[in-house]
Coordinates of C-alpha atoms in Angstrom, one line a residue:
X137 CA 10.5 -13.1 9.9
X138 CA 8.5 -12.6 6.9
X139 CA 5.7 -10.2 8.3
X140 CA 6.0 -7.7 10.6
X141 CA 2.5 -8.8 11.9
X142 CA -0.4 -10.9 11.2
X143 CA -3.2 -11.1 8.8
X144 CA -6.2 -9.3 10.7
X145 CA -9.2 -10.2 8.3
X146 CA -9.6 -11.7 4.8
X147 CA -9.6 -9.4 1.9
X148 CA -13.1 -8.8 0.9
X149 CA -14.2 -11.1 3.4
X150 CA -17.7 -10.6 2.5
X151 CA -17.4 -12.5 -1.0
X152 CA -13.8 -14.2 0.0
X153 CA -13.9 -18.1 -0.9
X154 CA -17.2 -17.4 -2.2
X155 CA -16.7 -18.4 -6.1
X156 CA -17.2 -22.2 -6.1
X157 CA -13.9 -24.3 -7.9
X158 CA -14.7 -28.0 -8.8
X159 CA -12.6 -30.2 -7.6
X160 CA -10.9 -33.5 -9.5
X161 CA -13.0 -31.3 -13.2
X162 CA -11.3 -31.2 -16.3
X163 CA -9.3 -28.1 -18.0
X164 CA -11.7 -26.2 -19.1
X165 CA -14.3 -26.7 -16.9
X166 CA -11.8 -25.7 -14.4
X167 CA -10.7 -22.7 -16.3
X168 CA -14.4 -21.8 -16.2
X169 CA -14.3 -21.0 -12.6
X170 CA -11.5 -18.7 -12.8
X171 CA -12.9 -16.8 -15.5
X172 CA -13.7 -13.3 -14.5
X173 CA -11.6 -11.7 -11.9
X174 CA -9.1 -11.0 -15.5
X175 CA -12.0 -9.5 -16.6
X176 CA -12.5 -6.6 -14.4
X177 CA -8.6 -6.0 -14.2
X178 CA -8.9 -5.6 -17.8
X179 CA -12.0 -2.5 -17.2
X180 CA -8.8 -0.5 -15.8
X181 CA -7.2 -0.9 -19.1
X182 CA -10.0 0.2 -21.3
X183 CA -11.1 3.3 -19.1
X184 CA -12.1 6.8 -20.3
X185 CA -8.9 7.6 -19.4
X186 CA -7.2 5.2 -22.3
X187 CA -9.3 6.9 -24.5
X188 CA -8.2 10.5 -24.3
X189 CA -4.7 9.5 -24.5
X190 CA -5.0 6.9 -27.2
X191 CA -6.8 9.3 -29.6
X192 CA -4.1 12.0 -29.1
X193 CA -1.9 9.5 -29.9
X194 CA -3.3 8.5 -32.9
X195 CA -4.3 11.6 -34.5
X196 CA -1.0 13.5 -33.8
X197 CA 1.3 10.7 -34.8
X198 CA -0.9 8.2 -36.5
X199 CA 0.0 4.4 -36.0
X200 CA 3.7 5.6 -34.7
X201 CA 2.4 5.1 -30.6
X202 CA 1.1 1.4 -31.3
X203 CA 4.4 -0.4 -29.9
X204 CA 3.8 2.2 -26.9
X205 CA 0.7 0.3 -26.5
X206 CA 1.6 -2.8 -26.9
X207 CA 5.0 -2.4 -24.4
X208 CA 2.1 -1.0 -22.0
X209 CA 0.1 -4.0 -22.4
X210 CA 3.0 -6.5 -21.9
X211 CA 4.1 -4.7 -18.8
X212 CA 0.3 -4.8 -17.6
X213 CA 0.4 -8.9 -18.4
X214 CA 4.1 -9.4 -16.1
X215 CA 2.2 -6.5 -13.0
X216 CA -0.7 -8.7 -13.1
X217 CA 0.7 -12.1 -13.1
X218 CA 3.0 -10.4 -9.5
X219 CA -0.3 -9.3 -8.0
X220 CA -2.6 -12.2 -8.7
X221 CA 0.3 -14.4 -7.5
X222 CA 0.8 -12.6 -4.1
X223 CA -2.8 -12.7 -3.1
X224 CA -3.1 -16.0 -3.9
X225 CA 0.4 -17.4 -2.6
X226 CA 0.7 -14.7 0.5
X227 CA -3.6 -14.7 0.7
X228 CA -2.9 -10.7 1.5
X229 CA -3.7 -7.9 -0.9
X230 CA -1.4 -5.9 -2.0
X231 CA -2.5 -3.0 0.7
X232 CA -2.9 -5.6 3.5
X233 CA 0.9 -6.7 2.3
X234 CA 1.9 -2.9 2.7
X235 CA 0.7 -2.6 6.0
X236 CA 2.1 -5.7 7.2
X237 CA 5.4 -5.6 6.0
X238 CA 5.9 -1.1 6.3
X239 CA 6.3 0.8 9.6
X240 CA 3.1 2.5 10.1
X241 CA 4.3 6.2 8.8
X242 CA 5.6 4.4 5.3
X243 CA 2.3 2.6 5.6
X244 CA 0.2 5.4 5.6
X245 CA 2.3 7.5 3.3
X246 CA 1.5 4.5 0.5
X247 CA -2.5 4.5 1.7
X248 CA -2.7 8.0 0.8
X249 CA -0.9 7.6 -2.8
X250 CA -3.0 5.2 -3.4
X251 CA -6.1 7.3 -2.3
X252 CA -4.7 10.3 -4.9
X253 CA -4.6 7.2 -7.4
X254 CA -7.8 5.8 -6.7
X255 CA -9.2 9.0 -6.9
X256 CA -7.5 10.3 -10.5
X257 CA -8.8 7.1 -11.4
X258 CA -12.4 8.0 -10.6
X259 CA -12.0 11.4 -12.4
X260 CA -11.8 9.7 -15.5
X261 CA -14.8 7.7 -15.2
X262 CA -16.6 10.5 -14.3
X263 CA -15.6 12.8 -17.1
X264 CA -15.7 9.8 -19.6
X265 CA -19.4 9.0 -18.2
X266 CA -20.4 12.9 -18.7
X267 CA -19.1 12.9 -21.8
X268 CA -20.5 10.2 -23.6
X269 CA -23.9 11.0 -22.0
X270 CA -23.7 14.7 -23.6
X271 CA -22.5 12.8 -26.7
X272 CA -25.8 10.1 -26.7
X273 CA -28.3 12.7 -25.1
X274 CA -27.2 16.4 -25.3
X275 CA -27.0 16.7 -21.4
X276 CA -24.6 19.3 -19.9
X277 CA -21.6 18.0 -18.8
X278 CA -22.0 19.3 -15.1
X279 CA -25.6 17.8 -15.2
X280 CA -23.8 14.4 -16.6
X281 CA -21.3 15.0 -13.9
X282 CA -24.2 15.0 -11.2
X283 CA -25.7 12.4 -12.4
X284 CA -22.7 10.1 -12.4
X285 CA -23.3 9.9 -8.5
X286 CA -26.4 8.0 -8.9
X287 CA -24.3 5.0 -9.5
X288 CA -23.2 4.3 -6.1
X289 CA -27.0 2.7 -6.2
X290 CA -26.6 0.5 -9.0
X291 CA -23.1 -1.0 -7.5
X292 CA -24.8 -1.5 -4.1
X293 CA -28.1 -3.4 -5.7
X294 CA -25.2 -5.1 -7.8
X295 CA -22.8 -6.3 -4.8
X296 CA -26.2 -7.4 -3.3
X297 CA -26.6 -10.3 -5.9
X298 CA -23.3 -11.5 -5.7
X299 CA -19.8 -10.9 -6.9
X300 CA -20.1 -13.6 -10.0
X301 CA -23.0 -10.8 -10.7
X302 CA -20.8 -8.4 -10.5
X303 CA -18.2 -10.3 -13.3
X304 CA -21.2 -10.9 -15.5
X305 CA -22.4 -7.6 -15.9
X306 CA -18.2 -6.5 -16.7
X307 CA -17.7 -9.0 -19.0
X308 CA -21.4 -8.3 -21.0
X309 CA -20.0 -4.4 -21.2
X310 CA -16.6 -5.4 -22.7
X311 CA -18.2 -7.5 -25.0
X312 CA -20.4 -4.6 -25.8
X313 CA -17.1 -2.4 -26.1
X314 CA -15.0 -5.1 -28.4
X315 CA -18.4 -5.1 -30.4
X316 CA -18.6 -1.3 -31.4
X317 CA -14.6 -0.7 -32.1
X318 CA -15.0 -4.4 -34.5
X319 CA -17.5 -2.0 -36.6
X320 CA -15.1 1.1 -36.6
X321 CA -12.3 -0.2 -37.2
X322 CA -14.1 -2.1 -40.5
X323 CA -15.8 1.0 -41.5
X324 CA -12.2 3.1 -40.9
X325 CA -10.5 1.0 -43.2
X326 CA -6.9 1.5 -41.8
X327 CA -4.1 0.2 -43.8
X328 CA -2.8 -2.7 -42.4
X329 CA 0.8 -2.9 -43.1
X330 CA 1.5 0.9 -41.7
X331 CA -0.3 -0.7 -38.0
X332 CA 2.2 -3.6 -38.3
X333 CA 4.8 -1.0 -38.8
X334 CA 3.3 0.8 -35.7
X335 CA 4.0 -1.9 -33.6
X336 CA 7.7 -1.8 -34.5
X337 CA 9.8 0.3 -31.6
X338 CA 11.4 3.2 -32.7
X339 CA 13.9 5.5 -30.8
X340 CA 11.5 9.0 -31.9
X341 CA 9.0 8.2 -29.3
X342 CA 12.1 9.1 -26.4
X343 CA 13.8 11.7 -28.4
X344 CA 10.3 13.4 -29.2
X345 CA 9.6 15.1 -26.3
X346 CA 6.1 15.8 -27.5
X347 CA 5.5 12.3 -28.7
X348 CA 7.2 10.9 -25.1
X349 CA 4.9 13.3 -23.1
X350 CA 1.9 11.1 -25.1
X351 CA 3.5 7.9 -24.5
X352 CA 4.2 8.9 -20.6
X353 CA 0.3 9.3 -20.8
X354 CA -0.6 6.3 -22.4
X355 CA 1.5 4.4 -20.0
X356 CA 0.0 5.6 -17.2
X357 CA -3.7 5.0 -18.4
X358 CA -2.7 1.3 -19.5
X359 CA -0.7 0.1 -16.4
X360 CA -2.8 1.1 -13.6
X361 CA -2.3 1.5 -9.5
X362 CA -5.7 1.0 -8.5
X363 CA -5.5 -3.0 -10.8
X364 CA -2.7 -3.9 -8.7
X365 CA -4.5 -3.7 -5.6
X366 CA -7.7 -5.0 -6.9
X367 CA -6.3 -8.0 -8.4
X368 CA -4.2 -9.4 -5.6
X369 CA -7.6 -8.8 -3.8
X370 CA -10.7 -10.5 -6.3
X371 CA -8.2 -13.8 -6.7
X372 CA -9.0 -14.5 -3.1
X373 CA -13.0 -14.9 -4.5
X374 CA -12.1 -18.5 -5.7
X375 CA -13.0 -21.7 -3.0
X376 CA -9.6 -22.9 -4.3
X377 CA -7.8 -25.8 -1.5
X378 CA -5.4 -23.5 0.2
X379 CA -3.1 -25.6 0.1
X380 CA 0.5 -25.4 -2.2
X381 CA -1.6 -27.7 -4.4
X382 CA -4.2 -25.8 -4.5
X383 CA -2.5 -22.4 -4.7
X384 CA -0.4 -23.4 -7.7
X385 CA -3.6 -24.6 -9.7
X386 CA -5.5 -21.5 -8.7
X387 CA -2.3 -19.4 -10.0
X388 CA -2.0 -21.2 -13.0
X389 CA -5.7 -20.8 -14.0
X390 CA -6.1 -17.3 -12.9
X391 CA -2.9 -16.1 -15.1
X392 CA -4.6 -17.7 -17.9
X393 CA -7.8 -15.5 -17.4
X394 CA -5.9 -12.7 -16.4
X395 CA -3.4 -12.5 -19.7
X396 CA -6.5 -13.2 -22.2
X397 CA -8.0 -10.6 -20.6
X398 CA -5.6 -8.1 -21.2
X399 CA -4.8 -9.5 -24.6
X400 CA -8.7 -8.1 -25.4
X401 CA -8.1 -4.9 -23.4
X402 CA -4.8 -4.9 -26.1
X403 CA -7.3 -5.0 -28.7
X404 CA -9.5 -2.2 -27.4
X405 CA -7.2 0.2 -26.7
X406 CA -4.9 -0.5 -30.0
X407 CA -8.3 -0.1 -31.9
X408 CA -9.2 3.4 -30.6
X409 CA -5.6 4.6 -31.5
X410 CA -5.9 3.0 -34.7
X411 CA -9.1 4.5 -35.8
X412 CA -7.8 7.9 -34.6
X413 CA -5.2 7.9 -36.9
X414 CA -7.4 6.1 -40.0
X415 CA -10.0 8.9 -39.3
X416 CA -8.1 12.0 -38.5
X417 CA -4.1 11.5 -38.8
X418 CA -4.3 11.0 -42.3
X419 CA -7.3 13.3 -43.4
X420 CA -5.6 16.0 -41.7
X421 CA -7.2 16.2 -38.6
X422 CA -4.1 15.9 -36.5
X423 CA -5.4 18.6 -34.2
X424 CA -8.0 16.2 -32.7
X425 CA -7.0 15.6 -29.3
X426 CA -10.4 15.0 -27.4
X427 CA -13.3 12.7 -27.1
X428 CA -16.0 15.1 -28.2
X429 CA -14.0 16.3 -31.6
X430 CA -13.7 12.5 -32.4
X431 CA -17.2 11.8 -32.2
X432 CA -18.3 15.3 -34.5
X433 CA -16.0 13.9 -37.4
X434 CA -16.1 10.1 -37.2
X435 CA -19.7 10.3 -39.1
X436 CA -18.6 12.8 -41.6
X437 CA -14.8 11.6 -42.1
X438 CA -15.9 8.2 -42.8
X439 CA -18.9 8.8 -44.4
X440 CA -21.3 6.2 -42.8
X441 CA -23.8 6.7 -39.9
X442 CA -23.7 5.7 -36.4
X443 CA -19.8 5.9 -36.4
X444 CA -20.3 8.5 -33.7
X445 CA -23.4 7.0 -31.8
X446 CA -21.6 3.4 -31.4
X447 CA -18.4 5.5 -30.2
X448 CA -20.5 7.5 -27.6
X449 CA -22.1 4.1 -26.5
X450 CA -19.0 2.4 -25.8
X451 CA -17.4 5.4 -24.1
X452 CA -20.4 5.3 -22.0
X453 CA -20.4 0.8 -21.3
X454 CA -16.4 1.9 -20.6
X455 CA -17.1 5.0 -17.7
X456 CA -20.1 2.2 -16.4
X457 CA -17.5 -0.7 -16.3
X458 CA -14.6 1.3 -14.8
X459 CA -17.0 2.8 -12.1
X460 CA -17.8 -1.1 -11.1
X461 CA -13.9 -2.0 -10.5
X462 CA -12.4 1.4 -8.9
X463 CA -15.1 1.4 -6.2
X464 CA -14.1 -2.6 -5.5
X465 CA -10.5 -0.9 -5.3
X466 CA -11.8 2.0 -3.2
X467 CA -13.0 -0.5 -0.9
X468 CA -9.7 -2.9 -0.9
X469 CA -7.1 -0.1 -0.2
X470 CA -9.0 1.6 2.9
X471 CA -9.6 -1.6 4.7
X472 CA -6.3 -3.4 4.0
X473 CA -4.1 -0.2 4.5
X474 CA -5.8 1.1 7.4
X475 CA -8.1 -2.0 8.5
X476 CA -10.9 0.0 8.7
X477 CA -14.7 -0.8 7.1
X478 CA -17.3 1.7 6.1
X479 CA -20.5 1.2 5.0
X480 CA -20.4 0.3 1.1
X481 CA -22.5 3.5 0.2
X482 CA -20.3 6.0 2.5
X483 CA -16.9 4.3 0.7
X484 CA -18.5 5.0 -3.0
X485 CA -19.6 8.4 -2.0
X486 CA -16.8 9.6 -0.2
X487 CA -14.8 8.6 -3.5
X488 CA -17.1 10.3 -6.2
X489 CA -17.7 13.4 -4.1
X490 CA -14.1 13.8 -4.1
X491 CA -13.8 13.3 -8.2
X492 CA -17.1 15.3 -8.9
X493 CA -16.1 18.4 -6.8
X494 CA -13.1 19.2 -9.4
X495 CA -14.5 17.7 -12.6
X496 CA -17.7 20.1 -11.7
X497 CA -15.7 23.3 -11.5
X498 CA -13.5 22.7 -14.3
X499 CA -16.8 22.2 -16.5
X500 CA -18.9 25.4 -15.1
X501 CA -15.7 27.6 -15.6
X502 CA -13.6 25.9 -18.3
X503 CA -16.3 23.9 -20.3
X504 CA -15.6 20.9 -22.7
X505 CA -11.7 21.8 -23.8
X506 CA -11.0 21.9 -19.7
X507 CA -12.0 18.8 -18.8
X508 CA -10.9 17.0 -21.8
X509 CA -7.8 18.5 -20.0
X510 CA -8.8 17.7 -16.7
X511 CA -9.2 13.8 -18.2
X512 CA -5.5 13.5 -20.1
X513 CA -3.7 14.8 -16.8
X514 CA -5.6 12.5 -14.6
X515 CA -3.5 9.8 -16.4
X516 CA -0.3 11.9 -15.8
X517 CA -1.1 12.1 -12.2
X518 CA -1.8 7.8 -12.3
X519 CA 1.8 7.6 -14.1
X520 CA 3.2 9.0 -11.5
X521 CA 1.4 7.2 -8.6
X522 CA 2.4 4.1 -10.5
X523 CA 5.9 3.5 -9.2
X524 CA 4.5 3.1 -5.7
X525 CA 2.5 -0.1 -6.3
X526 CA 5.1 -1.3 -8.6
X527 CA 7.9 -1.6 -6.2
X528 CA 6.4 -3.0 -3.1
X529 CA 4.8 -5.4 -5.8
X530 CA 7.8 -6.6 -7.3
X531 CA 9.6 -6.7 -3.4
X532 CA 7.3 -8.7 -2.0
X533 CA 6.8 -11.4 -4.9
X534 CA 10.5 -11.5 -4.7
X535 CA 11.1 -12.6 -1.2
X536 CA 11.2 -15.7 -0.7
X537 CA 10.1 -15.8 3.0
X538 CA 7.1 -14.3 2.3
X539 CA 6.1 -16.4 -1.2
X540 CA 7.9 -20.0 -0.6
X541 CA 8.1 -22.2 -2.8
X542 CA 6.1 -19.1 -5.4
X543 CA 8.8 -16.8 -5.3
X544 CA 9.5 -15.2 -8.4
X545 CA 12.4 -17.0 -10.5
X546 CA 15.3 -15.2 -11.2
X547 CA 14.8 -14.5 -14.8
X548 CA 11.1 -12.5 -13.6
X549 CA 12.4 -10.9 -10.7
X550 CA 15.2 -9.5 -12.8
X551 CA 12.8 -9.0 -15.7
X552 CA 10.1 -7.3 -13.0
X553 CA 12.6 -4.6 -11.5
X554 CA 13.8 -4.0 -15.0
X555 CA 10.5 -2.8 -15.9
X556 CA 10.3 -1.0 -12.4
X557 CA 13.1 1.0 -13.3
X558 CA 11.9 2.0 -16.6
X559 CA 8.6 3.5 -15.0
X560 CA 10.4 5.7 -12.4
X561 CA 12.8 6.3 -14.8
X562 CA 9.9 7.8 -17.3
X563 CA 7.8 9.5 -14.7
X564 CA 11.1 11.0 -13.0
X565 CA 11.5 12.5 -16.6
X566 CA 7.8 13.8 -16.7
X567 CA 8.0 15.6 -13.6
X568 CA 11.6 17.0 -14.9
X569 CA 9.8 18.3 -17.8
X570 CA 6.6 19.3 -16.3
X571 CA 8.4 21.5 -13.8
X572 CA 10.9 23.0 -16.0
X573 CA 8.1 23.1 -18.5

């Protein structure tokens, strides 16, 4: 028996199939229709979250963390290739595959790490959105924090005009993101040859345990819970035959948008290490460890204006972006784990309210240095959340009762547990540390 039950209601089902596919079109125009849901996977990858880690990275150890980065971002490629293909082949999410294949404690056990993920997730955005608008405006960040609740407006107005809406308005803020760290990295002038070194593996990031707490970080703000779900979920958008025929097409396509995607979200997050270490690494700034230092000395480090501004505006495009997709995951894990619907504005408040209530006290009592603290150990907590999407991810695309004829070949499926193992084995490691710590 594959499932231990069956499916109870499409994932999304108020935008599922609703993405027209031509039929008998060529390549690209094909391709065309699959563009998108790659897109807002890639938001995860390029969150606030990234940010704080990646400039740590860079200004403590200069280019050294790159092939972390990269390792992250070929991990993220495989993870989202397994998800996309289970919703597509199994047409369950990831959650609704958890409920239906889990007794009902293990179930709920994996709803509510995904709930602590979801909501780690959130804190980020929210910190990241306070942030940048104290950066852009001068507002306090527990005023910027408020505000940040506002948005559960614009993502209702938004899932009102559609979900291809939805995708537009991503896509237009990555662009807007790629566009502002094009222009710093020019104006950083990084030396080329050292980032090609960077992306060379070396054995100091695991013998290093500063360096490996970093890399722990950026792992867990690159390869994220929350994308798993939401990816094996937005797929299902596509009028694609569901058919094998269809299904193999639709996988095909969609792991083509899916690994450009992340190739981009490569390219952002290896450009905000990179100009950390241009800017502050190697003018000894090393110290530099948060958002709001960065943005005080890009301007006067490297000497032209608007380094800072265009920062503060992508951090801003980024929290925006990442608000957009973990509210769609919000959404995806309470109704598939538990089958049970709220009210779209309920969902999104219920979420914030539960990342604004920390983030606000930290910033009354701590100020800026807390929750730039707040922000990095946010990621930690998603590192460790990450092994329970991985597994059941990687169990399920392996079984061949539940995937046919789309069951993982033997070369992934050794390849996917492989890379399974090496996340528990890391996050096993950071809660050693942490604890002993």
């Amino acid at each position: 028996m594959a499932w231990r039950q069956e499916i109870f209601t499409q994932s999304l089902p108020e935008v599922h199939s609703s993405v027209h596919v031509p039929t008998s079109a060529g390549f690209f125009r094909t391709l065309k229709a699959y563009l998108g849901p790659g897109l807002m996977v890639a938001v995860g990858y390029m969150d606030p979250g990234n940010w704080a880690t990646d400039i740590a990275g860079g200004a403590q150890f200069g280019y050294k963390l790159l092939s972390v980065v990269m390792i992250s971002n070929l991990f993220a490629i495989l993870l989202q290739h397994l998800s996309l293909k289970l919703g597509i082949a199994t047409e369950r999410d990831l959650a609704q595959a958890c409920r239906d294949h889990y007794s009902r404690p293990v179930g709920l056990g994996l709803w509510v790490l995904a709930e602590i993920a979801i909501a780690a997730t959130d804190l980020a955005e929210v910190i990241g959105s306070a942030i940048a608008l104290n950066l852009l405006f001068g507002m306090p960040l527990a005023v910027g924090i408020s505000v940040t609740a506002v948005d559960v407006l614009l993502l209702l107005w938004l899932q009102n005009k559609g979900f291809h809406m939805i995708e537009i308005i991503v896509a237009g803020l990555i662009f807007m993101i790629l566009a502002c760290f094009a222009y710093e990295l020019i104006v950083s002038k990084p030396e080329v040859s050292a980032i090609f070194g960077g992306l060379i593996p070396r054995a100091e990031v695991v013998t290093n345990p500063k360096m490996l707490y970093i890399a722990i970080g950026i792992l867990g703000a690159t390869v994220m819970p929350h994308n798993l779900y939401l990816h094996s979920s937005i797929v299902q958008t596509r009028d694609y035959p569901r058919t094998e025929v269809g299904k193999t097409q639709a996988i095909k396509f969609a792991t083509i948008d899916s690994s450009v995607s992340l190739l981009l979200a490569f390219f952002i997050n290896a450009a905000i290490l990179i100009l950390a270490a241009a800017a502050f690494h190697f003018s000894g700034n090393q110290q530099v460890a948060d958002i709001t230092d960065a943005h005080r000395l890009l301007d006067p480090l490297l000497g032209v204006q608007l380094a800072s501004t265009i920062f503060a505006v992508a951090l801003l495009a980024s929290g925006q972006n990442s608000t957009l997709t973990g509210t769609l995951a919000g959404q995806i894990v309470m109704e598939g784990f538990l089958n049970l619907r709220l009210k779209p504005w309920v969902r999104r408040l219920i979420t914030r309210l539960i990342a604004i209530v920390p983030a606000l006290i930290v910033a009354i009592i701590y100020g800026e240095k807390g929750t730039t603290e707040l922000l990095v150990l946010s990621q930690v907590i998603l590192s460790l959340q990450l092994s329970f999407a991985v597994v059941p991810l990687v169990q399920f695309t392996s079984d061949r009762l539940k995937m046919g004829r789309f069951v993982n070949p033997g070369w992934v499926r050794y390849l996917s547990w492989a890379v399974a193992g090496l996340i528990i084995g890391l996050n096993v490691y950071l809660l050693v540390e942490t604890v002993l710590g």
